[in-house]
Amino acid sequence: MTSCVRAACLAFLVLSGAASANDASPAKAEADLKAVRAQMDKVRAEMQRDAGKRDQLTRELEETERTVGTARGSLDKLRRERAVHTARRAELADKRRAEEAALESDRDLLARQVRAAHLIGPQEPLKLLLNQKDPAQTGRMLEYYRYFGRSRAAQIEEIKRHLGELTSLDAALAEEEARLVALEERQKGELVKLTAARERRGRALVTLEAESKNRAKELERLKDQQGGLEKLVRELRRALERVEKFPTDSKDAFAKLRGKLSWPVAGKLSASFGQVRAGGVKWDGVLVAGSQGSPVRAVYHGRVVYADWLSGLGLLTIIDHGDGYLSLYGHNERLFKEVGERVTAGDTIATVGDSGGRSSPALYFEIRKGGRPVDPRPWFRSSAP
């Protein structure tokens, strides 16, 4: 895909030169130019489709991770609720055992009273009144019989109360048991959701990481990007040799601008020339973190020789300043200049973006002499943007 874009831009350069050198075939040049532009549009459409797929996968990953988080939260809440209900169930079970013990004690006491009453017999109080040998003793015995009757009635009421308590506790235990069963079912449902969400997340991650299975492949990808840019610059140089040279003179030659250029963008320097990046590859330029959509300006006048997408650098503009000097501007959000257009120092040629796979907006900037990268920082008036 990148080779198609490269070929299209190079063809544009060659066709532009051919048209200026040979005015006898403008129709053919126009037809060729339309064909090149059509091919570029086709490549851009393919890139947009690829970007759409990546965006869709990213949205699916976000949705899946949110689902996992929600399921985990629900599961934790269910576990806390179950712990509370389990404790309540244990408390009710203890109360039931206590009530059963009290009921058993009351039953034993009532049984003893019933046996005592049976031994005394139903005629004993009447015989006591008829004999009347000792009135004082008779009064005491009658009071005893009355107390005995009241105690027996109280024991019967206490037994009834215990039976009622047991009935209520049984109902409460049954209710708690039903709640626990319902919670168990809900917990199982949440576990199923969590498992499914994890599987979806895993599939999304596998899809997103398919392009880079391990660090070795990531290193190769970075080297390929670097090699692709080197090849592009070489091809641009060869193409420029076949077309009209960009005019320069001794008084404004780019080589004399060392220490005089303005930074192409305002921001914070986040990577320097020669600094080791991921995979051990060194930076061939500088990376300036900036605000999304802020202007990117040409550092000096020249002619645009490349303005399109390039793997690893996203939307890229390359300007030829003459005498073999090129300046490169990558990771842009938008490109404002087309191949063949002339620019002057300070012209807005693009806006800062995150194209080319960056996670945050930044501008990648290079200066090349004869196709080889040089440290751009000594070329600026200030050491930092």
Short mmCIF file of C-alpha atoms in Angstrom, two decimals, residues 23-306:
data_model
loop_
_atom_site.label_atom_id
_atom_site.label_comp_id
_atom_site.label_asym_id
_atom_site.label_seq_id
_atom_site.Cartn_x
_atom_site.Cartn_y
_atom_site.Cartn_z
CA ASP A 23 4.36 21.26 -23.80
CA ALA A 24 3.52 19.25 -26.95
CA SER A 25 1.57 16.54 -25.03
CA PRO A 26 -0.48 18.25 -22.29
CA ALA A 27 -3.45 15.92 -22.83
CA LYS A 28 -1.35 12.83 -22.19
CA ALA A 29 0.20 14.43 -19.11
CA GLU A 30 -3.25 15.33 -17.79
CA ALA A 31 -4.50 11.79 -18.39
CA ASP A 32 -1.49 10.33 -16.62
CA LEU A 33 -1.97 12.72 -13.73
CA LYS A 34 -5.62 11.71 -13.41
CA ALA A 35 -4.58 8.05 -13.34
CA VAL A 36 -2.05 8.76 -10.61
CA ARG A 37 -4.61 10.67 -8.55
CA ALA A 38 -7.14 7.86 -9.00
CA GLN A 39 -4.60 5.35 -7.71
CA MET A 40 -3.85 7.62 -4.74
CA ASP A 41 -7.59 7.88 -3.97
CA LYS A 42 -7.87 4.10 -4.11
CA VAL A 43 -4.98 3.71 -1.68
CA ARG A 44 -6.46 6.31 0.66
CA ALA A 45 -9.80 4.44 0.63
CA GLU A 46 -8.03 1.21 1.56
CA MET A 47 -6.26 3.00 4.40
CA GLN A 48 -9.55 4.42 5.64
CA ARG A 49 -11.11 0.95 5.63
CA ASP A 50 -8.18 -0.40 7.63
CA ALA A 51 -8.46 2.50 10.06
CA GLY A 52 -12.19 1.80 10.42
CA LYS A 53 -11.50 -1.83 11.29
CA ARG A 54 -8.96 -0.79 13.92
CA ASP A 55 -11.43 1.72 15.37
CA GLN A 56 -14.14 -0.95 15.54
CA LEU A 57 -11.80 -3.35 17.34
CA THR A 58 -10.84 -0.61 19.76
CA ARG A 59 -14.50 0.12 20.52
CA GLU A 60 -15.19 -3.60 21.03
CA LEU A 61 -12.23 -3.83 23.38
CA GLU A 62 -13.45 -0.83 25.37
CA GLU A 63 -16.99 -2.26 25.61
CA THR A 64 -15.67 -5.67 26.66
CA GLU A 65 -13.43 -4.24 29.36
CA ARG A 66 -16.32 -2.18 30.71
CA THR A 67 -18.47 -5.35 30.78
CA VAL A 68 -15.75 -7.21 32.66
CA GLY A 69 -15.53 -4.40 35.20
CA THR A 70 -19.31 -4.30 35.68
CA ALA A 71 -19.53 -8.09 36.05
CA ARG A 72 -16.76 -8.11 38.62
CA GLY A 73 -18.50 -5.36 40.59
CA SER A 74 -21.81 -7.26 40.54
CA LEU A 75 -20.09 -10.45 41.59
CA ASP A 76 -18.38 -8.74 44.53
CA LYS A 77 -21.71 -7.24 45.62
CA LEU A 78 -23.41 -10.65 45.46
CA ARG A 79 -20.65 -12.18 47.56
CA ARG A 80 -21.07 -9.49 50.21
CA GLU A 81 -24.85 -9.98 50.25
CA ARG A 82 -24.44 -13.72 50.52
CA ALA A 83 -22.05 -13.31 53.45
CA VAL A 84 -24.65 -11.15 55.25
CA HIS A 85 -27.45 -13.65 54.59
CA THR A 86 -25.25 -16.57 55.65
CA ALA A 87 -24.49 -14.83 58.95
CA ARG A 88 -28.22 -14.13 59.46
CA ARG A 89 -29.01 -17.75 58.73
CA ALA A 90 -26.46 -18.91 61.30
CA GLU A 91 -27.93 -16.49 63.87
CA LEU A 92 -31.46 -17.77 63.26
CA ALA A 93 -30.26 -21.36 63.51
CA ASP A 94 -28.67 -20.59 66.91
CA LYS A 95 -31.92 -19.00 68.13
CA ARG A 96 -33.89 -22.01 66.96
CA ARG A 97 -31.63 -24.37 68.86
CA ALA A 98 -32.04 -22.20 71.97
CA GLU A 99 -35.84 -22.22 71.58
CA GLU A 100 -35.84 -26.00 71.12
CA ALA A 101 -33.79 -26.41 74.30
CA ALA A 102 -36.16 -24.11 76.25
CA LEU A 103 -39.17 -25.98 74.89
CA GLU A 104 -37.69 -29.30 75.92
CA SER A 105 -37.05 -27.96 79.44
CA ASP A 106 -40.63 -26.68 79.74
CA ARG A 107 -41.96 -29.99 78.51
CA ASP A 108 -39.96 -31.85 81.16
CA LEU A 109 -41.24 -29.54 83.91
CA LEU A 110 -44.83 -29.89 82.74
CA ALA A 111 -44.45 -33.67 82.58
CA ARG A 112 -43.26 -33.72 86.21
CA GLN A 113 -46.18 -31.55 87.28
CA VAL A 114 -48.63 -33.78 85.48
CA ARG A 115 -47.18 -36.88 87.13
CA ALA A 116 -47.36 -35.21 90.57
CA ALA A 117 -50.98 -34.22 89.99
CA HIS A 118 -51.79 -37.74 88.94
CA LEU A 119 -50.27 -39.16 92.13
CA ILE A 120 -52.21 -36.73 94.32
CA GLY A 121 -55.43 -37.55 92.55
CA PRO A 122 -58.41 -35.33 91.73
CA GLN A 123 -60.14 -35.82 95.22
CA GLU A 124 -57.21 -34.77 97.37
CA PRO A 125 -58.16 -31.03 97.82
CA LEU A 126 -61.77 -31.99 98.76
CA LYS A 127 -60.60 -34.55 101.33
CA LEU A 128 -58.31 -31.94 102.83
CA LEU A 129 -61.22 -29.51 103.38
CA LEU A 130 -63.48 -32.16 104.92
CA ASN A 131 -60.93 -33.37 107.41
CA GLN A 132 -60.09 -29.85 108.77
CA LYS A 133 -57.85 -31.29 111.48
CA ASP A 134 -55.32 -28.45 111.19
CA PRO A 135 -56.75 -25.24 109.63
CA ALA A 136 -53.31 -23.67 109.18
CA GLN A 137 -51.95 -26.67 107.38
CA THR A 138 -55.13 -26.85 105.34
CA GLY A 139 -54.64 -23.24 104.17
CA ARG A 140 -51.09 -23.91 103.21
CA MET A 141 -52.03 -26.99 101.21
CA LEU A 142 -54.82 -25.16 99.39
CA GLU A 143 -52.43 -22.34 98.49
CA TYR A 144 -49.99 -24.94 97.22
CA TYR A 145 -52.67 -26.49 95.04
CA ARG A 146 -53.60 -23.05 93.62
CA TYR A 147 -49.93 -22.25 92.92
CA PHE A 148 -49.49 -25.64 91.34
CA GLY A 149 -52.42 -24.98 89.00
CA ARG A 150 -51.20 -21.50 88.05
CA SER A 151 -47.69 -22.83 87.41
CA ARG A 152 -49.02 -25.58 85.23
CA ALA A 153 -51.11 -23.08 83.22
CA ALA A 154 -48.06 -20.80 82.86
CA GLN A 155 -45.95 -23.68 81.65
CA ILE A 156 -48.57 -24.52 79.07
CA GLU A 157 -48.60 -20.88 77.85
CA GLU A 158 -44.78 -20.85 77.73
CA ILE A 159 -44.80 -24.00 75.65
CA LYS A 160 -47.30 -22.38 73.28
CA ARG A 161 -45.04 -19.32 73.03
CA HIS A 162 -42.00 -21.46 72.26
CA LEU A 163 -43.95 -23.32 69.61
CA GLY A 164 -44.92 -19.98 68.03
CA GLU A 165 -41.30 -18.82 68.11
CA LEU A 166 -40.19 -22.02 66.44
CA THR A 167 -42.82 -21.59 63.75
CA SER A 168 -41.65 -18.01 63.09
CA LEU A 169 -37.99 -19.06 63.06
CA ASP A 170 -38.75 -21.90 60.66
CA ALA A 171 -40.46 -19.43 58.32
CA ALA A 172 -37.53 -16.99 58.60
CA LEU A 173 -35.03 -19.74 57.92
CA ALA A 174 -37.02 -20.87 54.90
CA GLU A 175 -37.10 -17.28 53.63
CA GLU A 176 -33.34 -16.87 54.11
CA GLU A 177 -32.77 -20.20 52.39
CA ALA A 178 -34.84 -19.05 49.41
CA ARG A 179 -32.86 -15.80 49.28
CA LEU A 180 -29.58 -17.69 49.33
CA VAL A 181 -30.74 -19.96 46.52
CA ALA A 182 -31.78 -16.92 44.45
CA LEU A 183 -28.43 -15.25 45.15
CA GLU A 184 -26.65 -18.42 44.15
CA GLU A 185 -28.47 -18.45 40.82
CA ARG A 186 -27.71 -14.78 40.24
CA GLN A 187 -24.08 -15.41 41.10
CA LYS A 188 -23.91 -18.22 38.57
CA GLY A 189 -25.42 -15.93 35.94
CA GLU A 190 -22.86 -13.21 36.68
CA LEU A 191 -20.06 -15.76 36.45
CA VAL A 192 -21.31 -16.82 33.03
CA LYS A 193 -21.38 -13.16 31.91
CA LEU A 194 -17.90 -12.58 33.31
CA THR A 195 -16.51 -15.64 31.56
CA ALA A 196 -18.09 -14.63 28.25
CA ALA A 197 -16.79 -11.07 28.63
CA ARG A 198 -13.29 -12.33 29.33
CA GLU A 199 -13.43 -14.52 26.23
CA ARG A 200 -14.59 -11.58 24.08
CA ARG A 201 -11.83 -9.41 25.52
CA GLY A 202 -9.30 -12.10 24.79
CA ARG A 203 -10.45 -12.40 21.18
CA ALA A 204 -10.32 -8.62 20.74
CA LEU A 205 -6.83 -8.47 22.18
CA VAL A 206 -5.65 -11.29 19.92
CA THR A 207 -7.04 -9.44 16.90
CA LEU A 208 -5.45 -6.14 17.88
CA GLU A 209 -2.10 -7.74 18.60
CA ALA A 210 -2.05 -9.94 15.50
CA GLU A 211 0.26 -7.50 13.70
CA SER A 212 2.88 -7.73 16.43
CA LYS A 213 3.01 -11.20 18.02
CA ASN A 214 6.25 -10.62 19.88
CA ARG A 215 9.02 -8.07 20.40
CA ALA A 216 11.11 -9.56 17.61
CA LYS A 217 8.39 -8.81 15.07
CA GLU A 218 7.97 -5.34 16.55
CA LEU A 219 11.68 -4.73 16.01
CA GLU A 220 11.44 -5.91 12.41
CA ARG A 221 8.44 -3.65 11.86
CA LEU A 222 10.36 -0.62 13.12
CA LYS A 223 13.34 -1.49 10.95
CA ASP A 224 11.07 -1.92 7.94
CA GLN A 225 9.55 1.50 8.60
CA GLN A 226 13.00 3.03 8.81
CA GLY A 227 14.10 1.24 5.64
CA GLY A 228 10.95 2.32 3.84
CA LEU A 229 11.61 5.94 4.67
CA GLU A 230 15.22 5.63 3.52
CA LYS A 231 14.05 4.12 0.24
CA LEU A 232 11.46 6.86 -0.20
CA VAL A 233 14.10 9.56 0.26
CA ARG A 234 16.44 7.88 -2.25
CA GLU A 235 13.66 7.59 -4.81
CA LEU A 236 12.67 11.19 -4.25
CA ARG A 237 16.25 12.28 -4.81
CA ARG A 238 16.44 10.33 -8.08
CA ALA A 239 13.09 11.75 -9.18
CA LEU A 240 14.19 15.28 -8.31
CA GLU A 241 17.29 14.84 -10.44
CA ARG A 242 15.01 14.23 -13.45
CA VAL A 243 12.88 17.34 -12.96
CA GLU A 244 13.50 21.04 -12.68
CA LYS A 245 15.82 21.78 -9.77
CA PHE A 246 14.53 23.92 -6.93
CA PRO A 247 16.26 27.29 -7.38
CA THR A 248 18.78 28.30 -4.73
CA ASP A 249 21.54 30.86 -4.58
CA SER A 250 24.48 31.38 -2.30
CA LYS A 251 22.85 34.04 -0.14
CA ASP A 252 19.88 31.90 0.97
CA ALA A 253 21.32 28.37 0.74
CA PHE A 254 19.87 26.04 3.37
CA ALA A 255 23.37 25.06 4.51
CA LYS A 256 23.87 28.61 5.82
CA LEU A 257 20.81 28.43 8.08
CA ARG A 258 22.37 26.34 10.84
CA GLY A 259 21.34 27.89 14.16
CA LYS A 260 18.82 30.25 12.47
CA LEU A 261 15.67 28.15 11.92
CA SER A 262 12.48 28.37 13.95
CA TRP A 263 10.90 25.20 15.32
CA PRO A 264 8.06 23.91 13.11
CA VAL A 265 5.66 23.51 16.04
CA ALA A 266 5.19 24.64 19.63
CA GLY A 267 5.36 21.89 22.21
CA LYS A 268 7.60 19.77 24.41
CA LEU A 269 10.55 17.77 23.10
CA SER A 270 9.86 14.11 23.95
CA ALA A 271 12.50 12.30 21.84
CA SER A 272 15.86 13.45 20.47
CA PHE A 273 18.02 12.52 17.50
CA GLY A 274 20.05 9.35 18.19
CA GLN A 275 17.98 8.39 21.23
CA VAL A 276 17.20 4.66 21.44
CA ARG A 277 13.52 3.87 20.91
CA ALA A 278 11.49 0.65 21.20
CA GLY A 279 13.29 -2.41 19.83
CA GLY A 280 16.70 -0.75 19.94
CA VAL A 281 16.14 1.43 16.85
CA LYS A 282 17.45 4.97 17.15
CA TRP A 283 15.50 8.11 16.34
CA ASP A 284 16.56 9.76 13.06
CA GLY A 285 14.86 13.01 14.06
CA VAL A 286 13.05 14.64 16.96
CA LEU A 287 9.56 14.09 18.37
CA VAL A 288 7.72 17.14 19.71
CA ALA A 289 4.57 16.54 21.77
CA GLY A 290 1.98 19.14 20.82
CA SER A 291 -1.70 20.00 20.91
CA GLN A 292 -4.05 18.21 18.54
CA GLY A 293 -4.78 20.42 15.53
CA SER A 294 -2.10 23.04 16.26
CA PRO A 295 -0.29 24.42 13.16
CA VAL A 296 2.83 22.80 11.69
CA ARG A 297 4.97 25.34 9.80
CA ALA A 298 7.63 24.93 7.14
CA VAL A 299 11.08 25.70 8.55
CA TYR A 300 12.25 27.22 5.25
CA HIS A 301 11.09 27.85 1.71
CA GLY A 302 11.10 24.96 -0.72
CA ARG A 303 8.92 22.63 -2.77
CA VAL A 304 6.67 19.84 -1.45
CA VAL A 305 7.89 16.51 -2.85
CA TYR A 306 5.78 14.15 -0.72
#
